[in-house]
XYZ file of C-alpha atoms in Angstrom:
116
model
C 45.869 -29.892 40.837
C 47.903 -28.550 43.692
C 46.076 -26.543 46.314
C 47.413 -24.774 49.382
C 44.865 -24.303 52.124
C 45.549 -21.968 55.025
C 43.802 -22.062 58.359
C 44.179 -20.652 61.843
C 43.501 -16.982 61.299
C 41.078 -15.017 63.407
C 40.579 -12.157 65.808
C 42.910 -11.849 68.772
C 43.751 -9.170 71.296
C 47.108 -7.464 71.291
C 49.659 -9.615 73.051
C 47.913 -12.794 72.057
C 48.970 -15.657 69.818
C 47.774 -17.471 66.748
C 49.083 -20.443 64.824
C 48.570 -20.519 61.088
C 48.730 -23.715 59.070
C 49.027 -24.283 55.349
C 48.639 -27.718 53.859
C 49.339 -28.756 50.302
C 47.008 -31.187 48.600
C 46.609 -32.636 45.139
C 50.215 -33.654 44.738
C 52.521 -36.461 45.720
C 55.494 -34.164 45.317
C 56.982 -32.514 48.360
C 56.938 -28.764 48.689
C 60.612 -27.804 48.812
C 60.349 -24.194 49.846
C 57.690 -22.500 51.934
C 56.978 -18.899 52.745
C 54.403 -16.803 54.541
C 53.435 -13.398 53.192
C 50.991 -10.837 54.442
C 49.129 -7.923 52.956
C 47.463 -5.196 54.941
C 44.842 -2.899 53.366
C 46.501 -0.304 51.173
C 49.914 -1.895 51.489
C 52.017 -4.163 49.338
C 52.319 -7.834 50.059
C 55.393 -8.474 52.170
C 57.432 -11.518 53.042
C 57.011 -12.514 56.674
C 59.016 -15.711 56.939
C 60.454 -18.431 54.765
C 61.950 -21.865 55.139
C 63.801 -23.268 52.187
C 65.822 -26.246 51.162
C 67.528 -27.985 54.018
C 65.937 -25.694 56.542
C 67.302 -22.210 56.057
C 64.931 -19.817 57.772
C 64.499 -16.095 57.339
C 62.190 -13.602 59.004
C 61.179 -10.059 58.333
C 62.738 -7.747 60.893
C 59.302 -6.761 62.125
C 58.493 -10.289 63.293
C 61.861 -11.576 64.483
C 61.639 -12.976 67.970
C 57.844 -13.162 67.825
C 57.018 -15.443 64.883
C 58.278 -18.944 64.201
C 57.992 -20.785 60.906
C 58.173 -24.559 60.833
C 57.225 -27.340 58.486
C 56.126 -30.923 58.617
C 57.491 -32.583 55.502
C 55.480 -35.771 55.813
C 52.256 -33.780 55.855
C 53.434 -31.233 53.275
C 52.434 -28.563 55.733
C 53.937 -25.334 56.982
C 53.088 -23.463 60.168
C 53.494 -19.944 61.435
C 53.392 -19.508 65.180
C 52.700 -15.873 65.952
C 53.217 -14.571 69.472
C 53.035 -11.119 71.034
C 50.764 -9.933 68.270
C 50.219 -6.236 67.747
C 47.624 -4.336 65.697
C 50.362 -3.792 63.101
C 50.267 -7.528 62.406
C 46.703 -7.238 61.136
C 46.658 -8.443 57.540
C 45.654 -11.207 55.194
C 48.254 -13.932 55.487
C 49.156 -16.076 52.496
C 51.336 -19.143 52.214
C 53.431 -19.877 49.190
C 54.865 -23.234 48.282
C 57.424 -24.051 45.669
C 58.210 -27.402 44.111
C 61.614 -27.623 42.551
C 63.093 -24.419 41.214
C 60.197 -22.733 39.523
C 56.684 -24.017 40.161
C 54.987 -21.964 42.848
C 51.558 -22.092 44.398
C 49.647 -19.689 46.624
C 46.982 -20.254 49.187
C 43.766 -18.267 49.289
C 44.740 -16.377 52.426
C 43.598 -16.301 56.021
C 42.698 -13.103 57.838
C 44.478 -12.133 61.029
C 43.037 -9.244 62.988
C 44.671 -7.961 66.156
C 42.643 -5.615 68.325
C 44.243 -3.044 70.595
């Protein structure tokens, strides 16, 4: 069965950086579309960044210029480089992978906490 495993979260001071990773296992199929979401306590889950198809990338306005999504197709892995972190970035971060047009998978989440 397909599993997405995130890593790289942690506690960082405001202004610092973290790099999240999400690797797919249990499949020989390539993840076609990747996305990072986050959910802060008491808030809805929101899309942070996505990379789809041939490489079309989108970011939430709140992270543009600070976060960078990238993928490594051979390793079926997606990354999220997060710079200039602020306390407002504190949330559980989830990766989502999609194979083809409809089959999606979610990771278990990795906590990012930014102290002021």
